[in-house]
CSV table of C-alpha atoms in Angstrom, one decimal:
chain,number,residue,atom,x,y,z
N,1,MET,CA,0.5,-5.1,0.7
N,2,PRO,CA,0.1,-7.9,3.3
N,3,LEU,CA,-2.3,-7.0,6.0
N,4,PRO,CA,-3.4,-8.9,9.1
N,5,GLU,CA,-6.5,-11.0,8.6
N,6,GLY,CA,-9.7,-9.1,9.0
N,7,SER,CA,-8.0,-5.7,8.7
N,8,GLY,CA,-10.0,-4.8,5.5
N,9,PRO,CA,-8.9,-3.2,2.3
N,10,ILE,CA,-5.8,-1.0,2.1
N,11,THR,CA,-6.2,2.7,1.2
N,12,ALA,CA,-4.0,3.7,-1.6
N,13,LEU,CA,-3.4,7.1,-3.3
N,14,VAL,CA,-2.0,7.3,-6.8
N,15,THR,CA,-0.7,10.5,-8.4
N,16,GLY,CA,-0.4,10.6,-12.2
N,17,ALA,CA,-3.4,8.2,-12.2
N,18,SER,CA,-5.0,9.5,-15.4
N,19,SER,CA,-2.4,7.9,-17.8
N,20,GLY,CA,0.5,5.5,-18.2
N,21,ILE,CA,2.1,3.8,-15.2
N,22,GLY,CA,0.0,5.6,-12.6
N,23,ARG,CA,-3.2,4.4,-14.3
N,24,ALA,CA,-2.0,0.8,-14.7
N,25,THR,CA,-0.9,0.8,-11.1
N,26,ALA,CA,-4.3,2.1,-10.0
N,27,VAL,CA,-6.1,-0.7,-11.9
N,28,GLN,CA,-3.9,-3.3,-10.3
N,29,LEU,CA,-4.6,-1.9,-6.9
N,30,GLY,CA,-8.3,-2.2,-7.8
N,31,GLU,CA,-7.6,-5.9,-8.6
N,32,ARG,CA,-6.3,-6.3,-5.1
N,33,GLY,CA,-9.6,-4.9,-3.7
N,34,ALA,CA,-8.0,-1.6,-2.4
N,35,ARG,CA,-9.7,1.7,-1.8
N,36,VAL,CA,-8.1,3.8,-4.4
N,37,VAL,CA,-7.8,7.6,-4.5
N,38,LEU,CA,-6.9,8.9,-8.0
N,39,VAL,CA,-5.0,12.1,-8.4
N,40,ALA,CA,-4.0,14.0,-11.6
N,41,ARG,CA,-4.7,17.4,-13.2
N,42,GLY,CA,-7.7,16.6,-15.3
N,43,ARG,CA,-11.0,15.3,-14.1
N,44,GLU,CA,-12.2,13.9,-17.4
N,45,SER,CA,-9.3,11.3,-17.7
N,46,LEU,CA,-9.5,10.5,-14.0
N,47,GLU,CA,-13.2,9.6,-14.4
N,48,GLU,CA,-12.3,7.3,-17.2
N,49,ALA,CA,-9.5,5.7,-15.1
N,50,ALA,CA,-11.9,5.4,-12.2
N,51,THR,CA,-14.3,3.4,-14.3
N,52,GLU,CA,-11.5,0.9,-15.0
N,53,VAL,CA,-10.4,0.7,-11.4
N,54,ARG,CA,-13.9,0.0,-10.2
N,55,ALA,CA,-14.3,-2.7,-12.9
N,56,ALA,CA,-11.1,-4.3,-11.7
N,57,GLY,CA,-12.7,-4.8,-8.2
N,58,ALA,CA,-11.7,-1.8,-6.1
N,59,ALA,CA,-13.5,-1.5,-2.7
N,60,ASP,CA,-14.0,2.2,-3.4
N,61,VAL,CA,-12.6,4.8,-5.9
N,62,VAL,CA,-12.3,8.5,-5.3
N,63,VAL,CA,-11.4,11.0,-8.0
N,64,CYS,CA,-9.4,14.0,-6.7
N,65,PRO,CA,-8.2,16.4,-9.5
N,66,ALA,CA,-5.0,18.1,-8.3
N,67,ASP,CA,-1.6,19.2,-9.5
N,68,VAL,CA,1.3,17.9,-7.5
N,69,LEU,CA,2.8,21.4,-7.7
N,70,ASP,CA,-0.2,22.8,-5.8
N,71,ASP,CA,0.9,22.2,-2.2
N,72,ASP,CA,-2.5,23.3,-0.8
N,73,GLY,CA,-4.3,21.0,-3.3
N,74,ILE,CA,-2.2,18.0,-2.3
N,75,ALA,CA,-2.7,18.8,1.4
N,76,ALA,CA,-6.4,18.8,0.8
N,77,VAL,CA,-6.4,15.5,-1.0
N,78,VAL,CA,-4.4,13.8,1.7
N,79,ARG,CA,-6.6,15.3,4.4
N,80,SER,CA,-9.9,14.3,2.7
N,81,THR,CA,-8.6,10.8,2.2
N,82,VAL,CA,-7.8,10.3,5.8
N,83,GLU,CA,-11.1,11.8,6.9
N,84,ARG,CA,-13.0,9.5,4.6
N,85,PHE,CA,-11.2,6.2,5.2
N,86,GLY,CA,-9.5,6.7,8.6
N,87,ARG,CA,-6.0,6.0,7.3
N,88,LEU,CA,-3.7,6.0,4.3
N,89,ASP,CA,-1.6,2.9,3.8
N,90,THR,CA,0.3,3.5,0.6
N,91,VAL,CA,1.0,6.2,-1.9
N,92,VAL,CA,2.3,5.7,-5.5
N,93,HIS,CA,3.7,8.9,-6.9
N,94,ALA,CA,3.9,8.6,-10.7
N,95,ALA,CA,3.0,12.1,-11.9
N,96,GLN,CA,5.5,13.5,-14.4
N,97,VAL,CA,5.7,15.6,-17.6
N,98,MET,CA,8.5,15.5,-20.3
N,99,ALA,CA,10.2,17.8,-22.8
N,100,TYR,CA,12.6,17.1,-25.7
N,101,GLY,CA,15.2,19.5,-27.0
N,102,LYS,CA,18.6,21.0,-26.3
N,103,VAL,CA,18.8,22.9,-23.0
N,104,GLU,CA,19.5,26.1,-25.0
N,105,ASP,CA,16.4,25.6,-27.1
N,106,VAL,CA,13.8,24.5,-24.5
N,107,PRO,CA,12.1,27.6,-23.1
N,108,LYS,CA,12.8,28.5,-19.5
N,109,ASP,CA,9.3,28.0,-18.3
N,110,VAL,CA,8.9,24.6,-19.9
N,111,TYR,CA,12.3,23.4,-18.6
N,112,GLU,CA,11.5,24.5,-15.1
N,113,ARG,CA,8.0,23.0,-15.1
N,114,VAL,CA,9.5,19.6,-16.0
N,115,VAL,CA,12.0,19.8,-13.2
N,116,ASP,CA,9.6,21.3,-10.7
N,117,THR,CA,7.0,18.5,-11.3
N,118,ALA,CA,9.5,15.9,-10.4
N,119,VAL,CA,11.4,17.6,-7.6
N,120,HIS,CA,8.9,20.0,-6.0
N,121,GLY,CA,5.9,17.7,-6.8
N,122,THR,CA,7.6,14.9,-4.9
N,123,ALA,CA,8.4,17.1,-2.0
N,124,ASN,CA,4.8,18.3,-1.8
N,125,VAL,CA,3.5,14.7,-1.8
N,126,ALA,CA,6.0,13.7,0.9
N,127,ARG,CA,5.4,16.8,3.0
N,128,HIS,CA,1.8,15.8,3.5
N,129,VAL,CA,1.9,12.0,3.3
N,130,LEU,CA,4.8,11.3,5.7
N,131,PRO,CA,3.2,13.0,8.7
N,132,VAL,CA,0.2,10.7,8.2
N,133,PHE,CA,2.4,7.7,8.1
N,134,ARG,CA,4.2,8.8,11.3
N,135,ARG,CA,0.9,9.2,13.2
N,136,GLN,CA,-0.1,5.7,12.0
N,137,GLY,CA,3.4,4.2,12.6
N,138,ALA,CA,3.2,2.7,9.2
N,139,GLY,CA,2.9,3.5,5.5
N,140,HIS,CA,4.6,3.0,2.1
N,141,LEU,CA,5.6,5.6,-0.5
N,142,ALA,CA,6.6,4.3,-3.9
N,143,ILE,CA,8.2,6.9,-6.2
N,144,VAL,CA,8.3,6.3,-9.9
N,145,ASN,CA,11.7,7.6,-11.0
N,146,SER,CA,13.5,6.6,-14.3
N,147,LEU,CA,16.6,5.0,-15.7
N,148,LEU,CA,17.4,8.7,-16.6
N,149,GLY,CA,17.8,9.2,-12.8
N,150,ASN,CA,21.1,7.4,-13.2
N,151,VAL,CA,22.4,8.4,-16.7
N,152,ALA,CA,22.3,11.4,-19.0
N,153,THR,CA,21.3,11.8,-22.6
N,154,PRO,CA,21.2,14.7,-25.1
N,155,LEU,CA,17.9,16.4,-25.9
N,156,MET,CA,16.4,15.4,-22.6
N,157,GLY,CA,18.2,17.8,-20.3
N,158,SER,CA,15.1,18.9,-18.3
N,159,TYR,CA,13.9,15.3,-17.8
N,160,VAL,CA,17.4,14.2,-16.8
N,161,ALA,CA,17.7,17.1,-14.3
N,162,ALA,CA,14.2,16.3,-13.0
N,163,LYS,CA,14.9,12.6,-12.4
N,164,TRP,CA,18.4,13.0,-10.9
N,165,GLY,CA,16.9,15.6,-8.5
N,166,GLN,CA,14.0,13.4,-7.7
N,167,LEU,CA,16.3,10.4,-7.0
N,168,GLY,CA,18.4,12.5,-4.6
N,169,LEU,CA,15.2,13.7,-2.8
N,170,ALA,CA,13.8,10.1,-2.7
N,171,ARG,CA,17.0,8.8,-1.2
N,172,THR,CA,17.0,11.6,1.4
N,173,LEU,CA,13.4,10.6,2.3
N,174,GLN,CA,14.6,7.0,2.8
N,175,LEU,CA,17.1,8.2,5.3
N,176,GLU,CA,14.7,10.5,7.1
N,177,VAL,CA,12.1,7.8,7.8
N,178,ARG,CA,14.5,5.3,9.3
N,179,ASP,CA,13.4,6.3,12.8
N,180,VAL,CA,10.0,4.7,12.1
N,181,PRO,CA,10.5,1.0,11.1
N,182,GLY,CA,6.9,0.8,9.8
N,183,ILE,CA,7.4,3.5,7.2
N,184,SER,CA,9.2,2.6,3.9
N,185,VAL,CA,10.1,4.6,0.7
N,186,SER,CA,10.8,2.7,-2.5
N,187,ILE,CA,12.1,4.0,-5.8
N,188,VAL,CA,11.1,2.3,-9.1
N,189,GLN,CA,13.3,3.1,-12.2
N,190,PRO,CA,11.7,2.1,-15.5
N,191,GLY,CA,13.5,2.2,-18.8
N,192,GLY,CA,11.3,2.5,-22.0
N,193,VAL,CA,7.6,2.0,-21.3
N,194,ASP,CA,4.7,2.0,-23.7
N,195,THR,CA,2.8,5.0,-22.3
N,196,PRO,CA,1.5,8.3,-23.9
N,197,ILE,CA,4.1,10.5,-22.1
N,198,TYR,CA,6.4,10.5,-25.1
N,199,MET,CA,3.6,11.7,-27.5
N,200,GLN,CA,2.3,14.1,-24.8
N,201,GLY,CA,5.6,15.7,-24.1
N,202,ALA,CA,6.8,19.2,-25.1
N,203,SER,CA,9.3,19.2,-27.9
N,204,TRP,CA,11.9,21.5,-29.5
N,205,ALA,CA,13.7,18.6,-31.1
N,206,GLY,CA,11.7,18.5,-34.3
N,207,SER,CA,10.0,15.3,-33.3
N,208,THR,CA,8.1,13.8,-30.5
N,209,GLY,CA,9.7,11.0,-28.5
N,210,ARG,CA,9.3,7.3,-28.3
N,211,PRO,CA,10.3,4.7,-25.7
N,212,PRO,CA,13.7,3.2,-26.4
N,213,PRO,CA,13.7,-0.6,-26.6
N,214,PRO,CA,13.2,-2.9,-24.9
N,215,VAL,CA,9.8,-1.4,-24.2
N,216,TYR,CA,8.0,-2.6,-21.1
N,217,SER,CA,4.2,-2.5,-20.8
N,218,PRO,CA,2.8,-0.2,-18.2
N,219,GLN,CA,1.2,-3.2,-16.6
N,220,ARG,CA,4.6,-4.8,-16.2
N,221,VAL,CA,6.0,-1.7,-14.5
N,222,ALA,CA,3.0,-1.5,-12.3
N,223,ARG,CA,3.7,-5.0,-11.1
N,224,ARG,CA,7.2,-3.9,-10.1
N,225,VAL,CA,5.7,-0.9,-8.3
N,226,LEU,CA,3.3,-3.1,-6.4
N,227,SER,CA,6.1,-5.6,-5.5
N,228,THR,CA,7.6,-2.8,-3.4
N,229,LEU,CA,4.3,-2.7,-1.4
N,230,ASP,CA,4.7,-6.5,-0.7
N,231,THR,CA,8.4,-6.3,0.0
N,232,PRO,CA,9.7,-2.7,0.4
N,233,VAL,CA,13.2,-2.3,-1.1
N,234,ARG,CA,15.3,0.8,-1.7
N,235,VAL,CA,15.5,0.8,-5.5
N,236,VAL,CA,13.8,-1.5,-8.1
N,237,GLN,CA,14.7,-1.6,-11.8
N,238,ALA,CA,12.0,-2.0,-14.4
N,239,GLY,CA,14.2,-2.5,-17.5
N,240,ILE,CA,16.4,-5.5,-18.3
N,241,PHE,CA,19.2,-3.4,-19.7
N,242,ASN,CA,19.1,-0.7,-17.0
N,243,PRO,CA,22.1,-2.0,-15.0
N,244,VAL,CA,24.2,-2.4,-18.2
N,245,ILE,CA,23.4,1.1,-19.4
N,246,THR,CA,24.1,2.6,-16.0
N,247,ALA,CA,27.4,0.6,-15.8
N,248,GLY,CA,28.4,1.9,-19.2
N,249,PHE,CA,27.7,5.5,-18.2
N,250,ARG,CA,29.8,5.2,-15.0
N,251,LEU,CA,32.6,2.9,-16.1
N,252,LEU,CA,33.1,3.7,-19.8
N,253,PRO,CA,32.0,7.4,-20.1
N,254,GLY,CA,34.0,8.0,-23.3
N,255,VAL,CA,32.3,5.1,-25.1
N,256,TYR,CA,28.9,6.0,-23.6
N,257,ASP,CA,29.2,9.6,-24.8
N,258,LEU,CA,30.2,8.5,-28.3
N,259,LEU,CA,27.2,6.2,-28.7
N,260,VAL,CA,24.3,7.8,-26.7
N,261,GLY,CA,23.6,10.6,-29.2
N,262,PRO,CA,23.2,8.5,-32.3
N,263,LEU,CA,21.3,5.8,-30.5
N,264,LEU,CA,18.9,8.3,-29.0
N,265,GLN,CA,18.3,9.8,-32.5
N,266,ARG,CA,17.6,6.4,-33.9
N,267,LEU,CA,15.8,4.7,-31.0
N,268,ALA,CA,14.2,7.4,-28.8
N,269,LEU,CA,12.7,9.9,-31.3
N,270,ALA,CA,9.6,9.2,-33.3
N,271,ASP,CA,10.8,11.0,-36.5
N,272,ASP,CA,7.4,12.5,-37.0
N,273,GLN,CA,8.6,16.1,-37.7
N,274,VAL,CA,6.6,18.3,-35.4
N,275,GLY,CA,7.1,22.0,-34.7
N,276,PRO,CA,7.8,23.4,-31.3
N,277,THR,CA,5.1,22.4,-28.8
N,278,GLU,CA,4.5,22.7,-25.1
N,279,GLY,CA,2.6,19.3,-25.1
N,280,ASN,CA,0.9,18.7,-21.8
N,281,VAL,CA,3.6,20.3,-19.7
N,282,PHE,CA,1.3,23.1,-18.4
N,283,GLU,CA,-2.2,21.5,-18.6
N,284,SER,CA,-3.8,18.1,-19.0
N,285,ARG,CA,-4.7,17.0,-22.5
N,286,PRO,CA,-7.4,14.4,-22.0
N,287,ALA,CA,-7.5,13.2,-25.6
N,288,GLY,CA,-3.9,12.0,-25.2
N,289,ASN,CA,-4.3,10.2,-21.9
N,290,ALA,CA,-4.5,6.4,-21.8
N,291,THR,CA,-2.8,3.5,-20.0
N,292,GLU,CA,-0.8,2.5,-23.1
N,293,GLY,CA,0.9,4.3,-25.9
N,294,ARG,CA,1.3,3.0,-29.4
N,295,TRP,CA,4.4,0.8,-29.3
N,296,ARG,CA,4.9,-2.9,-29.0
N,297,SER,CA,5.9,-3.9,-25.4
N,298,ILE,CA,6.9,-6.9,-23.4
């Protein structure tokens, strides 16, 4: 984020910072010399991420374990950040969980937790961050959404509902901050990304998931996230085929519906034959957290 000369490092808060895109973005903020506040549910993985962010060159790193569904917890994190650093310049909201399985098979509490994390978690972050931005007259919120905020697939009903709902909320936020020119909200929509979320997800599909090709590295997506800090835009794609897939969904629904099921079975399930599992939907699983997953990426 460009700042006037002599203004010092920016203060950035990252949710979902213990793994995947959030962790990669936090490291790249560290490379920019930012003061970085790391938020996720588990302290152990956050401390590991903090070590990486410090090594990257961050001016300061603060670990704040909190669930984005805990409104009071998020309020406390934002309040303590402003008290410590005097301001909050940018927030990257990347926290999310995932579940696989037909809507009729995924248990109600799992389904609702996936949707709530995206929709209510985003609302909680915005509820406490945007008033700070308004007092400052400036600030940037980057929300990591998904290609599945634009299209639908079988076996991922909870995640599709989560990301469609989050996209609608994020677009609403963009409209509601238009009265303060210094505040911006950007949406980043990745396609397949090499992160642990697929292995960590809940599953009632008989298999864990995998990112569909072409698979982007989390670092590449993080660069797209940070590009919105430099030049705020409404929506940024992080997947070369995202526009083609979205156009097919909207313009050729019959063809899309015919192809999406078989392609998902072949390209987006790991075929590792696992029984029903809640994954990390309800609690952090530190052993599975990392910046990258296990797939080749570009």
